[in-house]
PDB file of C-alpha atoms in Angstrom:
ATOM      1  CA  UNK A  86      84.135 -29.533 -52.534  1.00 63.00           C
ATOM      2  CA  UNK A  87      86.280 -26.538 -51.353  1.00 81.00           C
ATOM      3  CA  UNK A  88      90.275 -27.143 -50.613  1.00 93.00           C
ATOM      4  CA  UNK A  89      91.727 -26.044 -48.142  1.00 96.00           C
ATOM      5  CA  UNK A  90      92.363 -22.663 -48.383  1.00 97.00           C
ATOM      6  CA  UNK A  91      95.268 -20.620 -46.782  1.00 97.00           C
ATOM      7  CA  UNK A  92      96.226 -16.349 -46.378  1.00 97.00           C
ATOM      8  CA  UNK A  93      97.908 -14.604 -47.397  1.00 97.00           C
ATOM      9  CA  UNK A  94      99.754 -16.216 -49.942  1.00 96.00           C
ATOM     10  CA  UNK A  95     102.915 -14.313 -49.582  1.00 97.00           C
ATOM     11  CA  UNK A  96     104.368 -12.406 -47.075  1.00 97.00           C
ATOM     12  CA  UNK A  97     107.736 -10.349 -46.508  1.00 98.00           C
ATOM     13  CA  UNK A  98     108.790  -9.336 -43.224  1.00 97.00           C
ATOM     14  CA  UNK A  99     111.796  -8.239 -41.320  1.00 97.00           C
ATOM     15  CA  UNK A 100     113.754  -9.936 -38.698  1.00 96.00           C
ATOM     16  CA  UNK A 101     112.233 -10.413 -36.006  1.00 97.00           C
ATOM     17  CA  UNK A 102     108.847  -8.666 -37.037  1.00 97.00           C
ATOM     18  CA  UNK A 103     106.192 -10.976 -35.782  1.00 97.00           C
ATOM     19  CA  UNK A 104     103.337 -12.733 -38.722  1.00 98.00           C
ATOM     20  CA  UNK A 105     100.638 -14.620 -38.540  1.00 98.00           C
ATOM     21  CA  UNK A 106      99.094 -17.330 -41.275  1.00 97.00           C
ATOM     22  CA  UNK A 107      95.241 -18.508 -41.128  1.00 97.00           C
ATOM     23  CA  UNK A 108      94.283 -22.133 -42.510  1.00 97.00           C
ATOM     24  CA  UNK A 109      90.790 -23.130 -42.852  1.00 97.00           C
ATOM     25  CA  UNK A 110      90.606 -26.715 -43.594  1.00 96.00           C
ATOM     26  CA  UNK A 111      88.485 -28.910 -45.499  1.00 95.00           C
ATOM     27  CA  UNK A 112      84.617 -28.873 -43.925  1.00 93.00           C
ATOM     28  CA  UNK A 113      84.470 -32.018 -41.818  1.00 92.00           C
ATOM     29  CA  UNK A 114      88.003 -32.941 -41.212  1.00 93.00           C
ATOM     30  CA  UNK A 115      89.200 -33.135 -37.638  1.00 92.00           C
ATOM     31  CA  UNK A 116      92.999 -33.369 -37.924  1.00 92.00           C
ATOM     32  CA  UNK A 117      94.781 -29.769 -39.008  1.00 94.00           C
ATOM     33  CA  UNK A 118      98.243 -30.211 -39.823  1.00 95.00           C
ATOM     34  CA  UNK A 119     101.270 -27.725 -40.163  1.00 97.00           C
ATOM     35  CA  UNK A 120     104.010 -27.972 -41.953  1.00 97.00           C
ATOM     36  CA  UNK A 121     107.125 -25.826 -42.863  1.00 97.00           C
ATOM     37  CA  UNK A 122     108.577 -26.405 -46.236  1.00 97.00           C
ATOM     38  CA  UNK A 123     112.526 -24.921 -46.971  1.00 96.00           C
ATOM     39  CA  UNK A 124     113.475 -24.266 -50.314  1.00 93.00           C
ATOM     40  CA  UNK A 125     114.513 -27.947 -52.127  1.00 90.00           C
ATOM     41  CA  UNK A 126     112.833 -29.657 -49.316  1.00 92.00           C
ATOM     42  CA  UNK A 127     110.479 -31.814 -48.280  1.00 93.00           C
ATOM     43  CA  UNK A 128     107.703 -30.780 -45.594  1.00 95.00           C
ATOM     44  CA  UNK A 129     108.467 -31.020 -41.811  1.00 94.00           C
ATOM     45  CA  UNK A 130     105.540 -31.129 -39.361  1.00 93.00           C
ATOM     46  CA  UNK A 131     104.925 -28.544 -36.889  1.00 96.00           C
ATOM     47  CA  UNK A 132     102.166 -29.396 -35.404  1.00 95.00           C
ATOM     48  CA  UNK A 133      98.802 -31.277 -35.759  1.00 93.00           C
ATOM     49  CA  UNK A 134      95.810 -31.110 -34.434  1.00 93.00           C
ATOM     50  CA  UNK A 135      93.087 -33.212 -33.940  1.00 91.00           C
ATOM     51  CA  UNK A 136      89.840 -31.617 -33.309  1.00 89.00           C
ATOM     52  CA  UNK A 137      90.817 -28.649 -30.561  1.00 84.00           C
ATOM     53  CA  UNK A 138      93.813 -30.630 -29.317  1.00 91.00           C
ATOM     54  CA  UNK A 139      97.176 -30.685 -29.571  1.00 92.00           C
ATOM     55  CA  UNK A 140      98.542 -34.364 -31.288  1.00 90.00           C
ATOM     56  CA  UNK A 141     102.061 -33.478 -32.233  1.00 90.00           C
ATOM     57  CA  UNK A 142     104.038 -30.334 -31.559  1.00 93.00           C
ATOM     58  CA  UNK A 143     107.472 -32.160 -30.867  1.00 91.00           C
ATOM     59  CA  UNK A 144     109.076 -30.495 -33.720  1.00 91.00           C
ATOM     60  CA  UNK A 145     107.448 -26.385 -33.198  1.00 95.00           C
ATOM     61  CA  UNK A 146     109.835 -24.235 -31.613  1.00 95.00           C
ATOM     62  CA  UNK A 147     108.041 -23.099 -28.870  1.00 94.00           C
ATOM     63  CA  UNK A 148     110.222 -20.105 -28.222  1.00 95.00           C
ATOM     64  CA  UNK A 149     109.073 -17.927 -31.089  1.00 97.00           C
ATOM     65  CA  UNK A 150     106.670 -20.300 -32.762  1.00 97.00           C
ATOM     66  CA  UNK A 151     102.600 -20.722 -31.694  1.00 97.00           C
ATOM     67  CA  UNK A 152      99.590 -21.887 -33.168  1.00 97.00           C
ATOM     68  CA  UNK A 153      96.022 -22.763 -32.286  1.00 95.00           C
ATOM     69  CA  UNK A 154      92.665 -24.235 -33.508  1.00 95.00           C
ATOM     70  CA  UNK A 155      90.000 -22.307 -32.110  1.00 83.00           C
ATOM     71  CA  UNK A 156      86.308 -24.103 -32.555  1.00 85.00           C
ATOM     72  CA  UNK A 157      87.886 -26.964 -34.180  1.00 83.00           C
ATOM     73  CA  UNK A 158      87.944 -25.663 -37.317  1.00 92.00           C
ATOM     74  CA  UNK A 159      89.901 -22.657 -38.903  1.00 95.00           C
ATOM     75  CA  UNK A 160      93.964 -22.366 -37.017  1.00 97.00           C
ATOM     76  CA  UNK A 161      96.347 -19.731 -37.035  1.00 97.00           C
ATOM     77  CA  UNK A 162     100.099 -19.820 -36.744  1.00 98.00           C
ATOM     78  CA  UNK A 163     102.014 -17.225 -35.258  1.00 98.00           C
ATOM     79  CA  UNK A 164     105.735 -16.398 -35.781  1.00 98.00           C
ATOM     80  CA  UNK A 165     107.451 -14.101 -33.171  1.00 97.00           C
ATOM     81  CA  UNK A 166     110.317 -13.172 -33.446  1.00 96.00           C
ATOM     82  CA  UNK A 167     110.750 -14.348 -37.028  1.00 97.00           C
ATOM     83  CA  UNK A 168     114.421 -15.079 -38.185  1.00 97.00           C
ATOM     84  CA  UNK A 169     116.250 -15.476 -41.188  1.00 97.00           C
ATOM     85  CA  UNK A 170     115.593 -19.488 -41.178  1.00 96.00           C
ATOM     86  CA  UNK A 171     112.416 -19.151 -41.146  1.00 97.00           C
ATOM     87  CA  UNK A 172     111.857 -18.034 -44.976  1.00 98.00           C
ATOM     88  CA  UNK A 173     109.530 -21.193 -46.185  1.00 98.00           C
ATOM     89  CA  UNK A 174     106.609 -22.250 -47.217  1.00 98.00           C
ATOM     90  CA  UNK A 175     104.385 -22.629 -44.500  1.00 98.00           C
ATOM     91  CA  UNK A 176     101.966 -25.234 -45.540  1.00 98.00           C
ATOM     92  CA  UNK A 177      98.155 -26.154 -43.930  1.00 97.00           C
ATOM     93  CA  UNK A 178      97.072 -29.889 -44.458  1.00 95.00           C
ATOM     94  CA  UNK A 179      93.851 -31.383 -42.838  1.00 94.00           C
ATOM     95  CA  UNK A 180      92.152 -35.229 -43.147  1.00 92.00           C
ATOM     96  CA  UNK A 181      89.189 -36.939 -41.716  1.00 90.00           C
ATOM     97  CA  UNK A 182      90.959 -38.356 -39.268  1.00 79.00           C
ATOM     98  CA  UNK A 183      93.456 -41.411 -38.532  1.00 71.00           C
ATOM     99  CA  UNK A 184      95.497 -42.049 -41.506  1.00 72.00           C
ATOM    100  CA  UNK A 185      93.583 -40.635 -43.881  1.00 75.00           C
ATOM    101  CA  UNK A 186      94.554 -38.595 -46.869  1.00 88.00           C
ATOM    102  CA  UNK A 187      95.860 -35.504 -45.822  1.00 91.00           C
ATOM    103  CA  UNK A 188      94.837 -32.558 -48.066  1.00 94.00           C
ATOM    104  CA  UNK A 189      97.154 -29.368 -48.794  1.00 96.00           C
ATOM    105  CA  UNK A 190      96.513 -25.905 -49.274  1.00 97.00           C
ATOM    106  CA  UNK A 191      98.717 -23.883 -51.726  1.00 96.00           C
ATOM    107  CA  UNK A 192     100.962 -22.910 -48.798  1.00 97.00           C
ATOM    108  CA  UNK A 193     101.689 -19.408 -47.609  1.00 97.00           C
ATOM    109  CA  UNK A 194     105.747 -18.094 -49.019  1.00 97.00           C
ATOM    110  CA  UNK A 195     107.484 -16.392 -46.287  1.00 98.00           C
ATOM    111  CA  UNK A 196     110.491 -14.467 -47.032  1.00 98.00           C
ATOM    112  CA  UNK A 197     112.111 -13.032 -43.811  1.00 97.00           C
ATOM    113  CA  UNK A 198     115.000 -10.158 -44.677  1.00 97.00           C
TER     114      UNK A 198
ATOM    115  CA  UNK B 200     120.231 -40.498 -40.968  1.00 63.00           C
ATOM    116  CA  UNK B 201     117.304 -38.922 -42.038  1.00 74.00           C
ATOM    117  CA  UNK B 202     113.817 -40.979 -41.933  1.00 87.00           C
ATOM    118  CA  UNK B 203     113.759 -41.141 -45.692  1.00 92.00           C
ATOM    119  CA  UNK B 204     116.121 -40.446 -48.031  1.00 93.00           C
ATOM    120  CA  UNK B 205     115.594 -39.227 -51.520  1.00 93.00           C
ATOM    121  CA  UNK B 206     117.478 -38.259 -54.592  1.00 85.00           C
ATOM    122  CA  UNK B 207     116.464 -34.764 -55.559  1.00 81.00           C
ATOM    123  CA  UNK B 208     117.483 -34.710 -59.004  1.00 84.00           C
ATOM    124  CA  UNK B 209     116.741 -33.113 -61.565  1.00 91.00           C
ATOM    125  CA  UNK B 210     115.757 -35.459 -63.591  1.00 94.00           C
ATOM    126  CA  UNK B 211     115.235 -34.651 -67.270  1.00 96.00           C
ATOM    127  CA  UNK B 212     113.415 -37.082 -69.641  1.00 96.00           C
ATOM    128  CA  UNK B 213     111.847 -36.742 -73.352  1.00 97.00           C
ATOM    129  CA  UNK B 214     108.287 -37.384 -73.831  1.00 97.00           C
ATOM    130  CA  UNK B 215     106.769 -40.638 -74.119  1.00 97.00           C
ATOM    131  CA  UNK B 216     109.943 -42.483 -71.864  1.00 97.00           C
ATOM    132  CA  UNK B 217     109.304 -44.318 -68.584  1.00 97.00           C
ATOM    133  CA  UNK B 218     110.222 -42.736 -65.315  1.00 97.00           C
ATOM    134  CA  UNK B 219     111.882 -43.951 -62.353  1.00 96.00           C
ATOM    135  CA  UNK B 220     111.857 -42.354 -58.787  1.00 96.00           C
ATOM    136  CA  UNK B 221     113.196 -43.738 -55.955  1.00 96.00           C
ATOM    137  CA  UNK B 222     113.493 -43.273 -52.066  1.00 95.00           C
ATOM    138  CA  UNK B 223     115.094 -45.071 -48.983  1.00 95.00           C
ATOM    139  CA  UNK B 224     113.558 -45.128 -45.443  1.00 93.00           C
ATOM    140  CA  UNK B 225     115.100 -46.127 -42.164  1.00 91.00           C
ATOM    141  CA  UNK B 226     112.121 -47.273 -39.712  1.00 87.00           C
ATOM    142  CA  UNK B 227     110.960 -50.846 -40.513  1.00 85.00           C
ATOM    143  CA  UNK B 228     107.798 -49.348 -38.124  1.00 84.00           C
ATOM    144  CA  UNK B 229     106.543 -47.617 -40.982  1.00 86.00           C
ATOM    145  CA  UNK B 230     103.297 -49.091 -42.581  1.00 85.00           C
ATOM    146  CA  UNK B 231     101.886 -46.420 -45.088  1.00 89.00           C
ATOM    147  CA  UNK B 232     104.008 -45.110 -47.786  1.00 93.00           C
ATOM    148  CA  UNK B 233     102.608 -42.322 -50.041  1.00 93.00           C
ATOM    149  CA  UNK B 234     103.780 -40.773 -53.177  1.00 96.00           C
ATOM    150  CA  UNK B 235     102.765 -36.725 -53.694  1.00 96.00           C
ATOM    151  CA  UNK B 236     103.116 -34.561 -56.493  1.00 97.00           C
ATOM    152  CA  UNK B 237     103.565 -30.539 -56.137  1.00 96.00           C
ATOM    153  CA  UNK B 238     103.476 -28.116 -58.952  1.00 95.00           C
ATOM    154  CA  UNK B 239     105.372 -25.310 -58.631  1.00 92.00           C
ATOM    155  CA  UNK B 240     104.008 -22.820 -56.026  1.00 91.00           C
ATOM    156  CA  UNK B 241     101.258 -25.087 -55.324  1.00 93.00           C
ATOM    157  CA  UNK B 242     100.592 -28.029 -52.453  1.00 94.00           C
ATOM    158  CA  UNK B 243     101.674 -31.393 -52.570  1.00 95.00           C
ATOM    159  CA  UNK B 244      98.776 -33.616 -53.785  1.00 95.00           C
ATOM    160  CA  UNK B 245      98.362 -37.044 -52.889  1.00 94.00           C
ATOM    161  CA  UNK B 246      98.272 -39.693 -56.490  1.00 95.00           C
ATOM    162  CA  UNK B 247      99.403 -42.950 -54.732  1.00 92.00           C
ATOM    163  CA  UNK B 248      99.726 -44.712 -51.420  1.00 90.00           C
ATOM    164  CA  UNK B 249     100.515 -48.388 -51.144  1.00 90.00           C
ATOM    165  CA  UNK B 250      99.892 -50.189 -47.533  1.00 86.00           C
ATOM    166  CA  UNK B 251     102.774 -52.709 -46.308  1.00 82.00           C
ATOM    167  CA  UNK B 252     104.605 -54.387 -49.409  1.00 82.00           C
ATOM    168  CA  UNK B 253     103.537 -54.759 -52.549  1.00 86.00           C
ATOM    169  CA  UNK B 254     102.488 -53.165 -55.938  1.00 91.00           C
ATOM    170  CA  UNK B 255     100.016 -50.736 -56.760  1.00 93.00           C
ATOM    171  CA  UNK B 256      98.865 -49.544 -60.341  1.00 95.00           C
ATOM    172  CA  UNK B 257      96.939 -46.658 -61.304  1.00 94.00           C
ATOM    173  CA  UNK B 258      96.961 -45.771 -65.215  1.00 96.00           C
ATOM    174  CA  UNK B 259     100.473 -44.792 -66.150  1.00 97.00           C
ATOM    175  CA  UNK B 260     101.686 -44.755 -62.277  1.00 97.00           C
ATOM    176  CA  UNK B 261     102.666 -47.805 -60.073  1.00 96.00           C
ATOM    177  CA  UNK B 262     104.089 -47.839 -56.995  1.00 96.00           C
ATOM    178  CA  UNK B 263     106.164 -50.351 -55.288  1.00 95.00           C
ATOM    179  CA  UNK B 264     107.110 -51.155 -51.628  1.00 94.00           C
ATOM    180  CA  UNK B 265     109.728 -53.288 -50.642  1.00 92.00           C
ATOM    181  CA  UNK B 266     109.656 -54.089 -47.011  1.00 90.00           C
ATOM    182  CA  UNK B 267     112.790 -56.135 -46.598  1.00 90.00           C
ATOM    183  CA  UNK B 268     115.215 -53.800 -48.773  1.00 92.00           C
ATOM    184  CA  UNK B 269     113.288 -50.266 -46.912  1.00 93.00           C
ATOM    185  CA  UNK B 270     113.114 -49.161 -50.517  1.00 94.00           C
ATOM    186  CA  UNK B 271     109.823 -47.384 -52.688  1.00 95.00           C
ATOM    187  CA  UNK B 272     109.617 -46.758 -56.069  1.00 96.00           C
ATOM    188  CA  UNK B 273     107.249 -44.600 -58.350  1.00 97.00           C
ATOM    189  CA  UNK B 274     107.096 -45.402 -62.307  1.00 97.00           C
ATOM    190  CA  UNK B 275     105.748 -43.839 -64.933  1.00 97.00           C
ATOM    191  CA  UNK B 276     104.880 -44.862 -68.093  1.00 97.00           C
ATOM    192  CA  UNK B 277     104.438 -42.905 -71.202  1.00 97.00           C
ATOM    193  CA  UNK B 278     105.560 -39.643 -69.174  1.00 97.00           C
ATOM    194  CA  UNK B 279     103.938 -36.613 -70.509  1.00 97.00           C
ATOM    195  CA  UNK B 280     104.905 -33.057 -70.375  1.00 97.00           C
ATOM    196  CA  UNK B 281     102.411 -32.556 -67.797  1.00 97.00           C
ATOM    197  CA  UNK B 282     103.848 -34.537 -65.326  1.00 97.00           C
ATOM    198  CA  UNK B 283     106.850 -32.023 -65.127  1.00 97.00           C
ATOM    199  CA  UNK B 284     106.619 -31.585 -61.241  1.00 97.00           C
ATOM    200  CA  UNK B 285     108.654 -32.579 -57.748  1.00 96.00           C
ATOM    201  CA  UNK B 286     107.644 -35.771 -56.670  1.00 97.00           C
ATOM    202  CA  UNK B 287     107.757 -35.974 -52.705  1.00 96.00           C
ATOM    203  CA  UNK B 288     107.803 -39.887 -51.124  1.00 96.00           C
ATOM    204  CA  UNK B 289     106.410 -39.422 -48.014  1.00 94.00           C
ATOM    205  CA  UNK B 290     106.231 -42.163 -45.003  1.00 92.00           C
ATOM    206  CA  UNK B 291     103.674 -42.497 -42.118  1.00 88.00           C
ATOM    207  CA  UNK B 292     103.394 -45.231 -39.156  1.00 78.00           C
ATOM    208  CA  UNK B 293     100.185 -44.814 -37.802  1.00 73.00           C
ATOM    209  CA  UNK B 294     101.153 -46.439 -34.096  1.00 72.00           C
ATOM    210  CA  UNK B 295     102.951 -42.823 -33.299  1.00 70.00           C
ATOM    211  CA  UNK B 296     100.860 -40.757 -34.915  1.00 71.00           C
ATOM    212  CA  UNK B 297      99.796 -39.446 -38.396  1.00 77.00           C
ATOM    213  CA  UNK B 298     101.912 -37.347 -39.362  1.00 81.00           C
ATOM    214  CA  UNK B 299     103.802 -37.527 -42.717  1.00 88.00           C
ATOM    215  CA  UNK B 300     107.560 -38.208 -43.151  1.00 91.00           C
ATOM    216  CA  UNK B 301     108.786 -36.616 -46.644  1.00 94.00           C
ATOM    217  CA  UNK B 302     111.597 -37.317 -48.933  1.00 95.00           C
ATOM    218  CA  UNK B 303     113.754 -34.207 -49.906  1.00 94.00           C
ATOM    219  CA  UNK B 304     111.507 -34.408 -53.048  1.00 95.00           C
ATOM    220  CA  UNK B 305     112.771 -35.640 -57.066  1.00 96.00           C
ATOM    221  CA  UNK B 306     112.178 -32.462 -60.025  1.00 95.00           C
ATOM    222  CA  UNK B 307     111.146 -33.956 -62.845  1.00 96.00           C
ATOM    223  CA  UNK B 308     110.886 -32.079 -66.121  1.00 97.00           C
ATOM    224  CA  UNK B 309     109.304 -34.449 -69.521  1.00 97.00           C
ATOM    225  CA  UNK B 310     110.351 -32.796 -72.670  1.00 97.00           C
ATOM    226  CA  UNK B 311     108.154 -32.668 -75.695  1.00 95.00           C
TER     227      UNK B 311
END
């Protein structure tokens, strides 16, 4: 069974240069999850969604921060303006559903200069 | 306070000696609680998950979950070099969603 794969794997950008990540998630599994990782850190959601929908996005900042889920399947999130903070590991999770164990892709490293 | 709170090491051990890695949470609310692994420059993966209180043994790894005291622990016995990794705790209540809750994560290096 494929993982759940993520691109590009790195990227370097200037401030505020906009970027964009793609996730596509494990066949099957309705919830997508986003999370940004900082350096000697644990995760932090962004956002999750469940099927096309929007669960959780309490914690994206909306101002320079988007994403969606188009189909239900593959999602992209979009940084614009990026700042300095924002270097991380941006890292795509999905599950069946519910509870369920959440799978991670190898993350995509962001270094903003 | 942070929803759970972690020590993030490092923690340096020789090979062969039994591991302990601990974390504190703050919301009695929380039902699930989930140990990860991540490899350097790769994603967490899920080894354990223990519902409500109790223990939970798989090979060398078992995980405990004490309710009363908000307190988790991971052990491992006969730690091999291979388990040299961060260990993440991670918290979820499914009533307000499913979203994870992660420690600051515990480096762990095993020494040959």
């Amino acid at each position: 069974e494929a993982g759940v794969a993520q691109s590009p794997r790195y990227k370097i950008i200037e401030k505020r240069q906009s970027v964009a990540f793609w996730c596509n998630p494990i066949s099957g599994h309705a919830t997508l999850y986003w999370y940004q990782q900082i350096l000697g850190q644990g995760p932090k959601l962004l956002i999750q969604f469940q099927n096309n929908g929007v669960v959780d996005d309490s914690q994206l900042p909306k101002d320079r921060f988007s994403a969606e889920r188009l189909k239900g399947v593959d999602s992209t999130l979009k940084i614009q303006p990026a700042k300095l903070e924002d270097s991380a590991v941006y890292l795509c999770a999905s599950s069946l559903g519910g509870w369920e164990t959440q799978y991670f892709g190898p993350g995509t490293r962001l270094l903003v200069l | 306070q942070k929803e759970v709170e972690q020590d993030p090491g490092p923690l340096s051990v020789p090979e062969g000696a039994i591991v302990s890695l601990n974390c504190t949470y703050s919301n009695s609310a929380f039902q699930y609680f989930m140990w990860y692994r991540q490899y350097s420059r790769k994603g967490p993966e899920l080894l354990m998950y223990t519902y409500s209180s109790g223990n939970k043994e798989d090979g060398r790894f078992t995980a405990q979950v004490d309710k009363s005291s908000k307190y988790i622990s991971l052990f491992i016995r006969d730690s091999q070099p291979s388990d040299s990794a961060t260990y993440l705790c991670a918290v979820l209540n499914s009533n307000s969603g499913y979203a994870l809750n992660f420690g600051k994560g515990t480096s762990l290096l095993v020494t040959p």
